Structure formats: C-alpha cells, structure tokens
PDB file of C-alpha atoms in Angstrom:
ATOM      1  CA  UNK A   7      15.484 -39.043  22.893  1.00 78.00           C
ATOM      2  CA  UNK A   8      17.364 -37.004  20.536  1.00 80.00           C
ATOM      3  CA  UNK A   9      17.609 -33.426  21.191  1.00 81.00           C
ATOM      4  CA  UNK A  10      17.414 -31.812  18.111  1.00 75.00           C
ATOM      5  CA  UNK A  11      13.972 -34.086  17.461  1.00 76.00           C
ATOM      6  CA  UNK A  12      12.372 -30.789  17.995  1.00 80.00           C
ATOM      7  CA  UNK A  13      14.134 -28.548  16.100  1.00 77.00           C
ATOM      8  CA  UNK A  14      12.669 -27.490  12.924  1.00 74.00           C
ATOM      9  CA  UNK A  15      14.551 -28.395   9.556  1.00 69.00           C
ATOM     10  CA  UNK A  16      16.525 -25.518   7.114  1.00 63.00           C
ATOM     11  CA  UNK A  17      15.016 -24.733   4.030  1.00 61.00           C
ATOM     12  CA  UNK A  18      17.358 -22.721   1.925  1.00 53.00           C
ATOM     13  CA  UNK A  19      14.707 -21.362  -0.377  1.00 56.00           C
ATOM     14  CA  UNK A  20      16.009 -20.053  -4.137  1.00 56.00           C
ATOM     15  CA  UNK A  21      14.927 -16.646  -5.526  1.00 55.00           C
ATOM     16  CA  UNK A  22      13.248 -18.707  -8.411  1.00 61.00           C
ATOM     17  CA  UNK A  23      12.544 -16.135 -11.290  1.00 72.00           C
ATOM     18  CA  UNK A  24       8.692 -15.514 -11.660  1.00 81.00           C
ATOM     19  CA  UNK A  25       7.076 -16.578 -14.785  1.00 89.00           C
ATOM     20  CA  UNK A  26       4.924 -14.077 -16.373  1.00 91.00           C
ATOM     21  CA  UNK A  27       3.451 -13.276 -19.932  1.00 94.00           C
ATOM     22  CA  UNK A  28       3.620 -10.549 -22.000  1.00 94.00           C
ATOM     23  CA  UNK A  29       0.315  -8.602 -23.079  1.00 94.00           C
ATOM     24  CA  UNK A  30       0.695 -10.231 -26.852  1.00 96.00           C
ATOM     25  CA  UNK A  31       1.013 -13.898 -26.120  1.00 96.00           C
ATOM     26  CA  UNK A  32      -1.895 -12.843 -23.562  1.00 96.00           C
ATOM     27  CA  UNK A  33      -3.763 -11.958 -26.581  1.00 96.00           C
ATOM     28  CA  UNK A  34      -2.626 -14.695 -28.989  1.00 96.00           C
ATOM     29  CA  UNK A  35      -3.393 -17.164 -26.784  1.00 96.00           C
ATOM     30  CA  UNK A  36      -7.286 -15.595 -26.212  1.00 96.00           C
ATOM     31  CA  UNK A  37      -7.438 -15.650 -29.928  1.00 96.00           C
ATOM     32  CA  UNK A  38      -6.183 -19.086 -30.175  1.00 96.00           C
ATOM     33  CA  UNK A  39      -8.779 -20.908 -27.604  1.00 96.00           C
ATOM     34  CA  UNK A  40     -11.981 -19.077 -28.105  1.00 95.00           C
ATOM     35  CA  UNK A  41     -13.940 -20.821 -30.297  1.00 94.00           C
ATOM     36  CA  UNK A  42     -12.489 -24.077 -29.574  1.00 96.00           C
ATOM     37  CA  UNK A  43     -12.296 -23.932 -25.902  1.00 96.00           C
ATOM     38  CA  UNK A  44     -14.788 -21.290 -24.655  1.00 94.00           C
ATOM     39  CA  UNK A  45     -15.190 -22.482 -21.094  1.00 93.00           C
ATOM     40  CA  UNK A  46     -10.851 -22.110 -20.698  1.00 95.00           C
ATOM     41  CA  UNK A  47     -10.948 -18.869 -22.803  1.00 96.00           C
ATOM     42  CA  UNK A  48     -12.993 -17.610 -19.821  1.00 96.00           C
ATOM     43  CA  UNK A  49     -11.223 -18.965 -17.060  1.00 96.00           C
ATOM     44  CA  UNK A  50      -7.737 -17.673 -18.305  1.00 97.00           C
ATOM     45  CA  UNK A  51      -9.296 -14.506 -18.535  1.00 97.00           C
ATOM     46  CA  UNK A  52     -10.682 -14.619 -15.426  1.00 96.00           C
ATOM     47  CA  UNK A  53      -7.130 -15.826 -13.728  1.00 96.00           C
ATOM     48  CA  UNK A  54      -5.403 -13.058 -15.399  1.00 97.00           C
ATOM     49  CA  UNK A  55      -7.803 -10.196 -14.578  1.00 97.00           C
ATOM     50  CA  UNK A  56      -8.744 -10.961 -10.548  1.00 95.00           C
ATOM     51  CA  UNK A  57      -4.830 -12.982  -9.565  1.00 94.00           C
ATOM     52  CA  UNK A  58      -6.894 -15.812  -8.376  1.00 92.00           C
ATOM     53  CA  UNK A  59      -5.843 -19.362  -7.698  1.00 89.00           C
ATOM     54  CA  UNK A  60      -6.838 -21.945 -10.005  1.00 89.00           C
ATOM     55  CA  UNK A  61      -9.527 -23.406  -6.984  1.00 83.00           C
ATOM     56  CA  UNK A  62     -11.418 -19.677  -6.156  1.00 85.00           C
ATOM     57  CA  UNK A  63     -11.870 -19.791  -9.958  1.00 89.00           C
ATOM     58  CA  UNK A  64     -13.604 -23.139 -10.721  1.00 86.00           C
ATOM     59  CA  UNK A  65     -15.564 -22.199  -7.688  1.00 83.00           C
ATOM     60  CA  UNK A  66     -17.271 -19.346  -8.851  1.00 88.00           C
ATOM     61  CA  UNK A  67     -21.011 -19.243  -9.030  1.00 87.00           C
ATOM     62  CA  UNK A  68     -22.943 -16.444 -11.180  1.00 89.00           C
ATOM     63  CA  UNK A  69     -23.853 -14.853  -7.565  1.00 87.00           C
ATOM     64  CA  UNK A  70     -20.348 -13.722  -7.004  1.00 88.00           C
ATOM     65  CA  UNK A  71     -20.010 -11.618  -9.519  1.00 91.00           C
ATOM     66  CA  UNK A  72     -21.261  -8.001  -8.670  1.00 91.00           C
ATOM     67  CA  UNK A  73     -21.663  -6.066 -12.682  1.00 93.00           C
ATOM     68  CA  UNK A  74     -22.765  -2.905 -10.631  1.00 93.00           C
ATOM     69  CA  UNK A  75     -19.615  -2.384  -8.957  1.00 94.00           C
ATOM     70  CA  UNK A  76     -17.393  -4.736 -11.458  1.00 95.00           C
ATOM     71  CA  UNK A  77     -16.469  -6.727  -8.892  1.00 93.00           C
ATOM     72  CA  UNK A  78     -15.938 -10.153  -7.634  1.00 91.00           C
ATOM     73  CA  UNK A  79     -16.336 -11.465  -4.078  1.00 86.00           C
ATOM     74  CA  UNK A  80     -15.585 -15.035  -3.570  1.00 72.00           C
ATOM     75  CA  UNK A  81     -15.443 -16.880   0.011  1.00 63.00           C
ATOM     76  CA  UNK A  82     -15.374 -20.366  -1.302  1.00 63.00           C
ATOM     77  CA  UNK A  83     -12.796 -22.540  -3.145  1.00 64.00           C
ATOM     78  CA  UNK A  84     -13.223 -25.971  -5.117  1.00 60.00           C
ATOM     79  CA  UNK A  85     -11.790 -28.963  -2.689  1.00 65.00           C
ATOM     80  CA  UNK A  86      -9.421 -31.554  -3.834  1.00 62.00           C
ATOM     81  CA  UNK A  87      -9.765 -34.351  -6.500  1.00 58.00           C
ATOM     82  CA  UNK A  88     -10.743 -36.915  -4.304  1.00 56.00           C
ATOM     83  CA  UNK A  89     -13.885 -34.739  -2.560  1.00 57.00           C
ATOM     84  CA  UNK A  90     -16.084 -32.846  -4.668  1.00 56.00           C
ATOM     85  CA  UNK A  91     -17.837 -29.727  -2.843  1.00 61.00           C
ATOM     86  CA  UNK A  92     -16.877 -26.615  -1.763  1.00 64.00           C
ATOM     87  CA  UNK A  93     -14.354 -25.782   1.168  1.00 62.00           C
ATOM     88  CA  UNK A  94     -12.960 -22.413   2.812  1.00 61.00           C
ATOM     89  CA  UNK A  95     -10.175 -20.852   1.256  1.00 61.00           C
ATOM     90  CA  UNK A  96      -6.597 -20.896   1.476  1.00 62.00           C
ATOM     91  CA  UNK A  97      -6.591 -18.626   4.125  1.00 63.00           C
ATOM     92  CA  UNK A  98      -8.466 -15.666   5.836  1.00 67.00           C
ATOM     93  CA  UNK A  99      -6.821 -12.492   3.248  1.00 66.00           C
ATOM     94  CA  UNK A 100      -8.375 -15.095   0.708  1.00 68.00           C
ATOM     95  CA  UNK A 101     -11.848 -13.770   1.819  1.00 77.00           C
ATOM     96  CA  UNK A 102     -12.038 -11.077  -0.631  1.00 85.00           C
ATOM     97  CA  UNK A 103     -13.544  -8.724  -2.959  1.00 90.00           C
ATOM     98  CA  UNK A 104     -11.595  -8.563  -6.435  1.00 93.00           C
ATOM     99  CA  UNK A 105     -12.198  -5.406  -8.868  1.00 94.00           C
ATOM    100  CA  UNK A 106     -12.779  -6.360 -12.207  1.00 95.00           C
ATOM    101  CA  UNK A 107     -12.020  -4.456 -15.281  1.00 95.00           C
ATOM    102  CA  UNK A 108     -14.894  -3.903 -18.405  1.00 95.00           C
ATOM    103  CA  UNK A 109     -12.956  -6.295 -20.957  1.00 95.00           C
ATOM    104  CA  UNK A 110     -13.604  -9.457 -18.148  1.00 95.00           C
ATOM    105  CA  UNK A 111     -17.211  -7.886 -16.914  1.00 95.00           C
ATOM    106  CA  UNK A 112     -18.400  -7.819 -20.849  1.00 94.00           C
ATOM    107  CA  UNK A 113     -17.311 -11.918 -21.465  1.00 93.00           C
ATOM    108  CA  UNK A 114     -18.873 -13.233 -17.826  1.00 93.00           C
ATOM    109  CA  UNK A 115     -22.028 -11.394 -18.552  1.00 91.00           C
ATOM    110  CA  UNK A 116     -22.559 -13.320 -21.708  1.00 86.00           C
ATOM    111  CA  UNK A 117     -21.474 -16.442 -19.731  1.00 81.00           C
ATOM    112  CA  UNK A 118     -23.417 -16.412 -16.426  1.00 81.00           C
ATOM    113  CA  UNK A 119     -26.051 -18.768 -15.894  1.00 74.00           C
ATOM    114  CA  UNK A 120     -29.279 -18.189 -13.493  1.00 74.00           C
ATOM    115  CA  UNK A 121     -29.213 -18.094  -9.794  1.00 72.00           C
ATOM    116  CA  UNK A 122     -26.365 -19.428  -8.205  1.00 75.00           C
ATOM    117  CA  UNK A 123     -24.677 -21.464 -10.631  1.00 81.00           C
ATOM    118  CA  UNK A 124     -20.969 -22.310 -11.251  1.00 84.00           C
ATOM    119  CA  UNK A 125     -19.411 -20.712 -14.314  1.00 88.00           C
ATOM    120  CA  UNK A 126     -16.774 -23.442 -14.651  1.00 88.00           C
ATOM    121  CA  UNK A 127     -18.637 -26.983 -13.643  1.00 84.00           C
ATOM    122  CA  UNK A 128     -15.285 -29.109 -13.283  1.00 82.00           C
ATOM    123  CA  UNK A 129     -15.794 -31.886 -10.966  1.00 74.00           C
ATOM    124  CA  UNK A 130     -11.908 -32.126 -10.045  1.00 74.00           C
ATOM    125  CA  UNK A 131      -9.369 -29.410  -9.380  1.00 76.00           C
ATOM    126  CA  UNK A 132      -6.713 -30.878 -11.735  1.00 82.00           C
ATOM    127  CA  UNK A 133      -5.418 -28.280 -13.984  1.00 89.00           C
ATOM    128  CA  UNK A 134      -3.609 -30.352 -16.577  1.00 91.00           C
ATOM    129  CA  UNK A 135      -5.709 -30.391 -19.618  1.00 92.00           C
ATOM    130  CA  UNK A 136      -6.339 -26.383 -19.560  1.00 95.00           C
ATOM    131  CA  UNK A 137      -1.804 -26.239 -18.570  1.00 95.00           C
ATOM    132  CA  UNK A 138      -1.751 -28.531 -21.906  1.00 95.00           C
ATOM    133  CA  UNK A 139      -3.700 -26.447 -23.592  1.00 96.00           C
ATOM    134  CA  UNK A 140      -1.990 -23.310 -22.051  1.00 96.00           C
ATOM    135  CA  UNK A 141       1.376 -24.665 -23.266  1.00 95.00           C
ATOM    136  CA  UNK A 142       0.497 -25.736 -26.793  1.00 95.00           C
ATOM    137  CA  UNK A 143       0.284 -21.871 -27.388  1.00 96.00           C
ATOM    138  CA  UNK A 144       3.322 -20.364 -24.857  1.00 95.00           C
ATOM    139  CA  UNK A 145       5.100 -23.171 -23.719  1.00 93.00           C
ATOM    140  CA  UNK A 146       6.257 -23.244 -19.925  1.00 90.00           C
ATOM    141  CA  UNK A 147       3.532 -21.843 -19.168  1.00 94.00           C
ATOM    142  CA  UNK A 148       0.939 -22.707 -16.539  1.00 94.00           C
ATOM    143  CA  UNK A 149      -2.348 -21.063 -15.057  1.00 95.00           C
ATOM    144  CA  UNK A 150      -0.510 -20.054 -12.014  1.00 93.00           C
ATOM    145  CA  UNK A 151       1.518 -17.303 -14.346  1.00 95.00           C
ATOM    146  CA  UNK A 152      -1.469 -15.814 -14.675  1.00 96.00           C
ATOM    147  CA  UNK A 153      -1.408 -14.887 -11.166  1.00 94.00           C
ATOM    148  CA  UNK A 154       1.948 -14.090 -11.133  1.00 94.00           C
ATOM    149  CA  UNK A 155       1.025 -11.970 -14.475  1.00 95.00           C
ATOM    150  CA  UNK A 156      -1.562  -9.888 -12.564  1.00 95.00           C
ATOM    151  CA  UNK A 157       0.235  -9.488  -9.333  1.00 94.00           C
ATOM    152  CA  UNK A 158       3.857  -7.961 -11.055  1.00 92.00           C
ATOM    153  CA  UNK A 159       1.163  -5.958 -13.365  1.00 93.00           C
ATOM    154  CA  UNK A 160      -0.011  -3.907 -10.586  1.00 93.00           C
ATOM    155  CA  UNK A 161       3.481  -3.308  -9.140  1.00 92.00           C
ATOM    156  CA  UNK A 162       4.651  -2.496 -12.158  1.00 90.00           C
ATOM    157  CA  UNK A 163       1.729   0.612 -12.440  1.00 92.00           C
ATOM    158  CA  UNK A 164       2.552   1.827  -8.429  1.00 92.00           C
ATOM    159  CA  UNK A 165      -0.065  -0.353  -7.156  1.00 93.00           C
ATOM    160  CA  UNK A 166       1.145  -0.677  -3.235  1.00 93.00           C
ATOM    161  CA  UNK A 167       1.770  -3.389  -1.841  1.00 93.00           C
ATOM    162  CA  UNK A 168      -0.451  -4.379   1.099  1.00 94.00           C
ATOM    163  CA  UNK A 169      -2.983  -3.379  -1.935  1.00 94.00           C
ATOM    164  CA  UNK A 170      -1.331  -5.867  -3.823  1.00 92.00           C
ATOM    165  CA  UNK A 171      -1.551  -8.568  -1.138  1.00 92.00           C
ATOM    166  CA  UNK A 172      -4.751  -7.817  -0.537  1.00 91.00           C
ATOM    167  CA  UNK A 173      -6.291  -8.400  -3.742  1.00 92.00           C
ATOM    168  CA  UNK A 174      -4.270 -11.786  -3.827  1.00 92.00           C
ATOM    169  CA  UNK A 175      -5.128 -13.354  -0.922  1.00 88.00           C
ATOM    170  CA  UNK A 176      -1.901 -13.163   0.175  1.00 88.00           C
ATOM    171  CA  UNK A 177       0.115 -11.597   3.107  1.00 88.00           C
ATOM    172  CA  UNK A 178       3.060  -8.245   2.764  1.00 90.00           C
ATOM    173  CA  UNK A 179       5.980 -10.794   3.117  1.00 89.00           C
ATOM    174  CA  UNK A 180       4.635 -13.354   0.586  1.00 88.00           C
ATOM    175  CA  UNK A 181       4.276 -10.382  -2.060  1.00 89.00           C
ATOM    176  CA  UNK A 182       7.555  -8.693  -0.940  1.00 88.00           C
ATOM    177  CA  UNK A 183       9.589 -12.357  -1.448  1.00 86.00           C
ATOM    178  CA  UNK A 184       7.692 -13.461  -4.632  1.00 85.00           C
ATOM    179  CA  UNK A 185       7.345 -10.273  -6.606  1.00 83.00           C
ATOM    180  CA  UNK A 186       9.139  -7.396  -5.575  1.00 77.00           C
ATOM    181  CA  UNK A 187      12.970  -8.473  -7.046  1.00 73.00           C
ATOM    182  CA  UNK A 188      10.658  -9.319 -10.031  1.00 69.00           C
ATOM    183  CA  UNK A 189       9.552  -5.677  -9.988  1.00 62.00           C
ATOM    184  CA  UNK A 190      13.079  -4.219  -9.551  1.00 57.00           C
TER     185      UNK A 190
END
C-alpha cells in the first residue's frame, strides 16, 4: 500500500480576476431583453439585485417573496438536469433572507402568480440559452457575474463582510478570497 494513498492532492488555485458589469451595460442589457425575453429580463434582475445562484432563482415560488418587508427568503434550490424537483441548498448560510430593493419589488409584483407558484417554470437547471442571450449583449458574460456584480457592489459601498457573506450564502473566507483583492 502506498503511503501517500492518503494524502490529499495540491491545488495551486489562481487569483482569477472577477467578472463584473458596469451599471450601463446592466441597463442596456434590461433594455435589450424586455420585451423579447420577459421571463430572463426578470431573472437577471433578480440575480443582480439578491447575489443568488442561478438554482435559488429558478426555484422561487410567489410565497417567497415578502413586499412588506422587500424581502426574499428562499430555503429551496432547483435540482440537477437529470431530476426535476426541489432539493436543499448549497449549504446551511444558503438558508437565507435576501433584502430587496423597490426597482426589483415593483417588476416581481407585476410578475407573481397565485399561491405558491414558481416565477421561473424551467424544468432543467441549464443556463445556456439565458448565458447566450446574456452574451449576445456583453459578451463574456454569464449569469454568475451577476453575483459577482452584487457581491463587489456592496463592498464597494462599506457593506462588511460577514454581512456580505451572509447575504450570499457564502462563508468569511470564500468572500475574503473571491472578492476582497477585487475590492482593493
């Protein structure tokens, strides 16, 4: 038996540079997609308001969204492409309640259907078609920037951050490694 069989393996991980987008291709895109894409005009705005991941989103139901606290809570996330359902999230910080500001509040309440329904009915959790569409308009450019949009956003305005990882879903050392050179 080897002796290093238990050892675990060296990553060298790169500082990659994190992608984000500027307020005006934001906007330009918005513009771009509304009337021919409603459903990903939402979710994009949706992504780059809350910092969520591309699975809490498709998951939401009208019931998550709390208008009189502009807020939304979401426990659940969309499983893979080969089960359809709903699954627990990435992790327990993923359990969370999001603030919201007026500009996303005013589109989902003229988007929400009754009860508990889902406010993006995808039955897979691919995200080509809406990165293709994404792209068309700022190239190299994905839904994740979003995320990665709203997360150096906050730092940028003195947000802390155990705030910051806490409205992400994510841990202090994920945010410190991923955004805070970013920030510098």
């Amino acid at each position: 038996k080897s002796p290093c069989i238990d050892l675990k393996r060296f990553r060298s991980k790169d500082k990659t540079s994190v992608n984000v987008i500027s307020h005006d291709d934001f906007r330009t895109l918005l513009q771009a997609i509304k009337q021919t894409h409603p459903r990903f005009y939402l979710l994009c705005m949706v992504a780059r308001y809350t910092g969520a991941r591309y699975g809490e989103i498709i998951a939401l139901t009208s019931n998550d969204i709390n208008f009189a606290n502009n807020t939304i809570s979401k426990q659940w996330t969309l499983l893979g492409d080969k089960l359809y359902g709903f699954g627990v999230p990435k992790s327990k910080n993923s359990i969370r309640t999001i603030p919201i500001p007026n500009v996303l509040a005013d589109e989902l309440i003229w988007n929400i259907g009754p009860g508990d329904t889902r406010l993006f009915p995808f039955r897979t959790n691919r995200t080509s078609q809406l990165n293709a569409l994404i792209q068309k308009h700022i190239p190299n450019t994905s839904i994740h920037v979003f995320r990665h949009t709203y997360a150096t956003t906050l730092l940028a305005n003195g947000v802390d951050i155990q705030t910051v990882a806490s409205l992400l879903g994510d841990n202090v050392n994920t945010v410190m490694n991923t955004y805070i050179h970013y920030c510098d």
